[in-house]
Amino acid sequence: MRSQDHDRLFLSPPHLGRHELNYVHKAIEDNWVAPAGPNLAGFEADICQAAGVGHCVALSSGTAAIHLGLLLLGVGPGDEVLCPSFTFVATANPIRYLGATPVFVDSEATTWNMCPERLREAIEDRIARGRKPKALLLVHLYGMPARMPEILALATEFQIPILEDAAEALGSRLDNRPLGSFGAVGVFSFNGNKILTTSGGGALVTDQAELAQKARFLATQAKDEAPHYQHSETGYNYRLSNILAGIGRGQMELLEERVKRRREIFAWYHEHLAHLPGLTVALAPELPGSRSNRWLTTILLNSAETAATPESLRQHLETHNIESRPLWKPLHLQPLFAGVPTYGGEVCADLFARGLCLPSGTAMTDADLRRVAEALAEAL
Ligand SMILES: *Cc1c(COP(=O)(O)O)cnc(C)c1O
């Protein structure tokens, strides 16, 4: 069999377990298709437990959760929000929904996440211009914990609340504390490509009961307490359905297993690719005290040692019916955000120029992994 005849290996496809259908089945049997029901409450309780937080509101997407999170932190028209440049566009889009402006901050090389030195520079410069940032949107890219001690210290020093975009970091920890629990508000995504999925969905978590209550209110059309339809604020239709929450409950049972497998996949690639010329499996090692869920395994190329580029490798893998993707293209380089204030930018631009994400789905077998490794070896 020619390698092209193999089944396609996707980057991070959904991986269902055995119990999702039971929860969905029960919801349909009980006619609990709508409104909010036991699956929703159960899914939220599961997330609270996994994230070590007091309150969770399950929503239709991670993007919706970021939008509501920014609203809860008081972001409005004309405000500025600190945001990493190196992230998926969904992190920053909700800033624009609110008529606010992102201020981009570069990555640092050890975690690829927001650089604390650049962050201080950004905060001090915005304050000097009379534009103190209203919030700090923080991301843990590919599940790798950001440098939280330094970033939390800056947030405290300048009194800027943190919205933690842990969309890619469910199950990751720092100092034994789950990511998503560090900010005033945290966000998870259950989109189809994430470590767990509800086909589409998200969650907002917080330890503050008032914030959770406000998020629920805003997510269900902001209905005032009255027998008729009475509204004094603009609301949204952002709640997750009880059916999809059933998928989520089945998935949450698998979190530790899925993290374990993603980490094994990372370790396998690390062991079997490290000898290839010009290729580094990143990021290794993790910072002390941190555990990444290793959502995606990524590689970096060193142009001094290989003529291959991320794009030539991607195309070569494609001939073997293997999907791979460049790292996130920095937001400060996107036409959408032309002219947005940016502090640094060289570090994440370099990562984008050199990096590629490899298939990392938890249903992959060791034979699948060997297929990827052989195709990479061939190209290098
Ligand atoms: C996936 C993702 C989101 C958006 O989540 P959706 O559920 O797809 O809306 C936000 N931020 C990051 C970093 C993501 O990877």
Coordinates of C-alpha atoms and ligand atoms in Angstrom, one line a residue:
M1 CA 0.0 0.0 0.0
R2 CA 1.4 3.4 -0.9
S3 CA 1.5 5.8 2.0
Q4 CA -1.0 8.2 0.2
D5 CA -3.6 5.4 0.5
H6 CA -3.6 5.7 4.3
D7 CA -6.5 7.3 6.1
R8 CA -6.0 10.9 6.7
L9 CA -4.3 11.9 10.0
F10 CA -5.9 15.1 11.3
L11 CA -4.3 17.6 13.6
S12 CA -6.7 17.2 16.5
P13 CA -10.0 15.5 15.7
P14 CA -12.8 14.9 18.2
H15 CA -12.3 11.8 20.3
L16 CA -15.5 10.6 22.0
G17 CA -15.7 8.0 24.8
R18 CA -18.4 5.6 25.7
H19 CA -20.6 7.7 28.0
E20 CA -21.5 10.8 25.9
L21 CA -24.4 9.0 24.2
N22 CA -25.9 7.9 27.6
Y23 CA -26.2 11.5 28.7
V24 CA -27.6 12.7 25.4
H25 CA -30.0 9.8 25.3
K26 CA -31.3 10.6 28.8
A27 CA -31.9 14.2 27.9
I28 CA -33.9 13.3 24.8
E29 CA -35.8 10.6 26.7
D30 CA -36.7 13.1 29.5
N31 CA -37.6 15.7 26.8
W32 CA -34.9 17.9 28.4
V33 CA -33.9 19.3 25.0
A34 CA -34.5 22.8 26.4
P35 CA -34.1 24.9 28.4
A36 CA -31.1 24.5 30.8
G37 CA -31.3 21.1 32.5
P38 CA -29.5 18.4 34.5
N39 CA -26.7 17.9 31.9
L40 CA -25.9 21.6 32.0
A41 CA -25.7 21.7 35.8
G42 CA -23.7 18.5 35.8
F43 CA -21.3 19.7 33.1
E44 CA -20.8 23.0 35.0
A45 CA -20.1 21.1 38.3
D46 CA -17.6 18.8 36.5
I47 CA -15.8 21.9 35.1
C48 CA -15.7 23.6 38.5
Q49 CA -14.1 20.5 40.0
A50 CA -11.5 20.1 37.3
A51 CA -10.7 23.8 37.3
G52 CA -10.7 24.3 41.0
V53 CA -13.2 27.2 40.9
G54 CA -16.4 28.0 42.6
H55 CA -18.6 28.9 39.6
C56 CA -19.0 27.9 36.0
V57 CA -21.4 29.1 33.2
A58 CA -21.4 26.8 30.2
L59 CA -21.7 28.8 26.9
S60 CA -22.1 28.2 23.2
S61 CA -18.4 28.9 22.5
G62 CA -15.1 30.0 24.0
T63 CA -15.4 33.2 22.0
A64 CA -18.7 33.9 23.7
A65 CA -17.1 33.3 27.0
I66 CA -14.3 35.8 26.3
H67 CA -16.9 38.3 25.1
L68 CA -18.9 38.0 28.4
G69 CA -15.7 37.9 30.4
L70 CA -14.6 41.2 29.0
L71 CA -18.0 42.7 29.7
L72 CA -17.8 41.5 33.3
L73 CA -14.5 43.2 33.7
G74 CA -16.1 46.5 32.6
V75 CA -14.5 46.7 29.1
G76 CA -16.4 49.1 26.9
P77 CA -16.0 51.5 23.9
G78 CA -12.7 53.3 23.8
D79 CA -11.0 51.0 26.3
E80 CA -7.7 49.2 25.8
V81 CA -7.1 45.6 26.6
L82 CA -3.6 44.0 26.8
C83 CA -3.5 40.8 24.7
P84 CA -0.7 38.5 23.4
S85 CA 0.0 38.9 19.7
F86 CA 0.8 35.1 19.5
T87 CA -2.7 33.6 19.7
F88 CA -5.7 32.6 17.8
V89 CA -7.8 35.5 16.5
A90 CA -10.7 34.4 18.7
T91 CA -8.8 35.7 21.7
A92 CA -8.8 39.3 20.4
N93 CA -12.0 39.5 18.3
P94 CA -14.3 40.1 21.3
I95 CA -12.3 43.1 22.3
R96 CA -13.4 44.6 19.1
Y97 CA -17.0 43.5 19.6
L98 CA -17.1 45.8 22.6
G99 CA -15.6 48.8 20.7
A100 CA -12.4 48.5 22.6
T101 CA -8.8 48.2 21.2
P102 CA -6.3 45.4 21.8
V103 CA -2.7 46.3 22.7
F104 CA -0.5 43.5 21.6
V105 CA 2.4 42.1 23.7
D106 CA 5.1 39.8 22.4
S107 CA 5.9 36.3 23.6
E108 CA 9.0 35.2 25.5
A109 CA 11.0 32.2 24.3
T110 CA 10.6 29.8 27.3
T111 CA 6.8 29.4 27.2
W112 CA 5.9 31.3 24.0
N113 CA 3.3 33.1 26.1
M114 CA 3.1 36.8 27.1
C115 CA 6.6 38.2 28.0
P116 CA 6.5 39.8 31.5
E117 CA 9.2 42.3 30.5
R118 CA 7.3 43.5 27.4
L119 CA 4.1 43.5 29.5
R120 CA 5.6 45.9 32.0
E121 CA 6.8 48.1 29.1
A122 CA 3.3 48.1 27.6
I123 CA 1.5 48.9 30.8
E124 CA 3.9 51.7 31.7
D125 CA 3.8 53.2 28.2
R126 CA 0.0 53.1 28.0
I127 CA -0.3 54.7 31.4
A128 CA 2.2 57.4 30.4
R129 CA -0.1 58.2 27.5
G130 CA -3.1 58.4 29.8
R131 CA -4.6 55.2 28.6
K132 CA -4.4 52.7 31.4
P133 CA -5.5 49.2 30.1
K134 CA -8.8 48.1 31.4
A135 CA -8.0 44.4 31.4
L136 CA -5.3 41.9 30.7
L137 CA -6.3 39.0 28.4
L138 CA -3.9 36.2 29.0
V139 CA -3.4 33.0 27.0
H140 CA -1.8 29.7 27.7
L141 CA -0.9 28.6 24.1
Y142 CA -0.9 24.9 23.2
G143 CA -1.6 24.2 26.9
M144 CA 1.7 25.6 28.1
P145 CA 1.3 27.7 31.3
A146 CA 2.3 31.3 31.0
R147 CA 4.8 32.9 33.4
M148 CA 2.1 33.5 36.0
P149 CA 4.1 34.6 39.1
E150 CA 5.6 37.6 37.2
I151 CA 2.4 38.4 35.3
L152 CA 0.2 38.2 38.5
A153 CA 2.7 40.5 40.3
L154 CA 2.3 43.1 37.5
A155 CA -1.5 42.8 37.5
T156 CA -1.5 43.4 41.2
E157 CA 1.0 46.3 41.0
F158 CA -1.0 48.1 38.4
Q159 CA -4.4 46.9 39.5
I160 CA -5.4 45.4 36.2
P161 CA -7.9 42.5 36.2
I162 CA -6.9 39.3 34.4
L163 CA -9.2 37.4 31.9
E164 CA -7.5 34.0 31.4
D165 CA -8.1 32.5 28.0
A166 CA -7.4 28.8 28.9
A167 CA -9.2 27.6 25.7
E168 CA -6.3 25.4 24.9
A169 CA -5.3 24.6 28.4
L170 CA -8.0 22.5 30.1
G171 CA -6.2 20.1 32.4
S172 CA -2.9 22.0 32.5
R173 CA -1.5 23.0 35.9
L174 CA 0.9 25.4 37.4
D175 CA 2.1 24.9 41.0
N176 CA -0.6 22.2 41.2
R177 CA -3.3 24.8 40.4
P178 CA -5.4 24.3 37.3
L179 CA -5.0 26.9 34.6
G180 CA -8.2 28.9 34.2
S181 CA -8.3 29.5 37.9
F182 CA -5.7 32.3 38.1
G183 CA -7.7 35.2 36.6
A184 CA -10.7 37.1 37.9
V185 CA -12.5 35.2 35.1
G186 CA -11.3 32.1 33.1
V187 CA -12.4 30.7 29.8
F188 CA -12.4 27.2 28.3
S189 CA -13.3 26.1 24.8
F190 CA -15.0 22.8 23.9
N191 CA -14.7 23.4 20.1
G192 CA -14.2 20.3 17.9
N193 CA -10.4 20.5 17.8
K194 CA -9.8 21.1 21.6
I195 CA -8.7 18.4 24.1
L196 CA -12.3 17.8 25.0
T197 CA -15.3 18.8 22.8
T198 CA -19.0 19.2 22.9
S199 CA -18.9 19.7 19.1
G200 CA -19.0 23.4 19.9
G201 CA -19.1 25.0 23.3
G202 CA -17.3 27.0 25.9
A203 CA -17.3 27.9 29.6
L204 CA -16.7 30.9 31.8
V205 CA -15.4 30.2 35.3
T206 CA -14.9 32.4 38.3
D207 CA -14.7 32.3 42.1
Q208 CA -17.0 35.4 42.4
A209 CA -20.6 34.4 42.6
E210 CA -21.8 37.9 41.4
L211 CA -19.8 37.6 38.2
A212 CA -21.2 34.1 37.5
Q213 CA -24.7 35.3 38.1
K214 CA -24.1 38.3 35.8
A215 CA -22.7 36.0 33.1
R216 CA -25.8 33.8 33.3
F217 CA -28.0 36.9 33.1
L218 CA -26.2 38.3 30.0
A219 CA -26.0 34.9 28.3
T220 CA -29.8 34.5 28.4
Q221 CA -31.0 37.8 26.9
A222 CA -30.6 39.8 30.1
K223 CA -34.2 39.3 31.3
D224 CA -35.1 41.5 34.3
E225 CA -37.1 39.9 37.1
A226 CA -40.7 40.4 35.9
P227 CA -43.5 38.2 34.7
H228 CA -43.4 40.0 31.3
Y229 CA -40.4 40.4 29.1
Q230 CA -38.5 43.3 30.7
H231 CA -35.0 44.4 29.7
S232 CA -32.7 47.2 30.9
E233 CA -29.4 45.8 29.5
T234 CA -28.3 44.4 26.1
G235 CA -28.1 40.6 26.4
Y236 CA -26.9 37.7 24.3
N237 CA -28.1 34.2 23.4
Y238 CA -24.9 32.4 24.5
R239 CA -26.1 29.5 26.7
L240 CA -25.0 25.9 25.9
S241 CA -27.8 23.5 25.2
N242 CA -28.6 20.7 27.6
I243 CA -28.0 18.2 24.8
L244 CA -24.5 19.4 24.1
A245 CA -23.8 19.6 27.8
G246 CA -24.5 15.8 27.8
I247 CA -21.6 15.3 25.4
G248 CA -19.5 17.5 27.7
R249 CA -20.3 15.4 30.8
G250 CA -19.2 12.2 29.0
Q251 CA -16.0 14.0 27.8
M252 CA -15.2 15.4 31.3
E253 CA -14.9 11.9 32.6
L254 CA -12.0 11.4 30.3
L255 CA -10.0 14.6 31.0
E256 CA -7.1 13.0 33.0
E257 CA -6.9 10.1 30.4
R258 CA -6.8 12.5 27.5
V259 CA -4.1 14.7 29.1
K260 CA -2.1 11.6 29.8
R261 CA -2.3 10.5 26.1
R262 CA -1.5 14.0 24.8
R263 CA 1.6 14.0 27.0
E264 CA 2.6 10.5 25.8
I265 CA 2.3 11.7 22.2
F266 CA 4.5 14.7 22.9
A267 CA 7.0 12.4 24.6
W268 CA 6.9 9.9 21.7
Y269 CA 7.6 12.7 19.1
H270 CA 10.3 14.1 21.4
E271 CA 12.0 10.7 21.6
H272 CA 11.7 9.8 17.9
L273 CA 12.3 13.2 16.2
A274 CA 15.0 14.7 18.3
H275 CA 17.8 13.3 16.1
L276 CA 16.5 14.8 12.9
P277 CA 18.7 17.6 11.6
G278 CA 17.5 21.1 12.2
L279 CA 14.3 20.1 14.0
T280 CA 13.4 20.7 17.7
V281 CA 10.3 19.3 19.3
A282 CA 9.1 22.3 21.4
L283 CA 8.5 23.1 24.1
A284 CA 10.7 21.1 26.3
P285 CA 11.3 21.1 29.2
E286 CA 8.3 22.5 31.0
L287 CA 8.9 25.2 33.6
P288 CA 9.4 23.8 37.1
G289 CA 6.0 23.1 38.8
S290 CA 4.1 23.3 35.6
R291 CA 2.2 20.6 33.7
S292 CA 1.1 21.3 30.1
N293 CA -1.8 19.3 28.7
R294 CA 0.3 19.2 25.5
W295 CA -2.7 20.0 23.4
L296 CA -0.6 20.1 20.2
T297 CA 2.9 18.9 19.8
T298 CA 4.9 21.5 17.9
I299 CA 8.2 21.6 16.1
L300 CA 10.6 24.4 15.3
L301 CA 13.1 24.4 12.4
N302 CA 16.5 25.8 12.5
S303 CA 17.4 27.3 9.1
A304 CA 21.1 27.1 9.8
E305 CA 20.8 23.3 9.9
T306 CA 18.1 22.5 7.3
A307 CA 16.8 23.9 4.0
A308 CA 13.3 22.7 4.9
T309 CA 10.7 25.3 5.9
P310 CA 7.4 24.8 7.8
E311 CA 5.6 25.1 4.5
S312 CA 7.7 22.6 2.6
L313 CA 7.2 20.1 5.5
R314 CA 3.5 20.8 5.6
Q315 CA 3.2 20.1 1.9
H316 CA 5.3 17.0 2.2
L317 CA 3.2 15.7 5.0
E318 CA 0.1 16.5 2.9
T319 CA 1.4 14.1 0.2
H320 CA 1.2 11.4 2.9
N321 CA -2.3 12.5 3.8
I322 CA -1.2 13.9 7.1
E323 CA -2.6 17.3 8.2
S324 CA -0.2 19.8 9.9
R325 CA -0.5 23.5 10.5
P326 CA 1.8 26.5 11.0
L327 CA 1.8 28.0 14.5
W328 CA -0.7 30.8 15.0
K329 CA 0.2 33.7 12.8
P330 CA 0.8 36.7 15.2
L331 CA -2.1 39.1 15.4
H332 CA 0.1 42.1 15.0
L333 CA 0.9 40.8 11.5
Q334 CA -2.7 40.3 10.5
P335 CA -4.4 42.8 8.1
L336 CA -7.3 42.8 10.5
F337 CA -5.2 44.5 13.2
A338 CA -3.0 46.8 11.1
G339 CA -1.9 49.8 13.1
V340 CA -2.8 48.3 16.5
P341 CA -0.2 49.3 19.2
T342 CA 2.3 46.4 19.7
Y343 CA 5.1 46.0 22.2
G344 CA 7.9 43.8 20.7
G345 CA 6.7 41.2 18.2
E346 CA 10.0 39.8 16.9
V347 CA 9.9 36.7 19.2
C348 CA 6.4 35.5 18.0
A349 CA 7.1 36.4 14.4
D350 CA 10.2 34.2 14.5
L351 CA 8.2 31.3 16.1
F352 CA 5.6 31.7 13.3
A353 CA 8.4 31.6 10.7
R354 CA 9.9 28.4 12.1
G355 CA 7.1 26.4 13.6
L356 CA 4.7 23.6 12.7
C357 CA 1.9 21.8 14.7
L358 CA 1.9 18.0 14.3
P359 CA -1.1 15.6 14.5
S360 CA -1.7 15.2 18.2
G361 CA -5.2 13.6 18.5
T362 CA -5.6 11.2 21.4
A363 CA -7.0 8.5 19.2
M364 CA -3.7 8.2 17.3
T365 CA -1.9 4.9 17.6
D366 CA 1.9 4.4 17.8
A367 CA 1.7 3.3 14.2
D368 CA 0.1 6.6 13.3
L369 CA 2.9 8.4 15.1
R370 CA 5.5 6.4 13.2
R371 CA 3.8 7.4 9.9
V372 CA 4.3 11.1 10.9
A373 CA 7.9 10.5 12.0
E374 CA 8.8 8.6 8.9
A375 CA 7.3 11.3 6.6
L376 CA 9.3 14.0 8.5
A377 CA 12.5 12.0 8.3
E378 CA 12.0 11.6 4.6
A379 CA 11.6 15.3 4.1
L380 CA 14.6 16.2 6.3
Ligands
LIG1 C1 -10.2 27.8 20.3 C2 -9.8 29.1 21.0 C3 -10.6 30.1 21.3 C4 -12.1 30.1 20.9 O1 -12.9 29.1 21.3 P1 -14.2 28.7 20.5 O2 -14.9 27.7 21.4 O3 -13.7 28.1 19.2 O4 -15.0 29.9 20.3 C5 -10.1 31.2 22.0 N1 -8.9 31.3 22.3 C6 -8.0 30.4 21.9 C7 -6.5 30.5 22.3 C8 -8.4 29.2 21.3 O5 -7.5 28.3 20.9

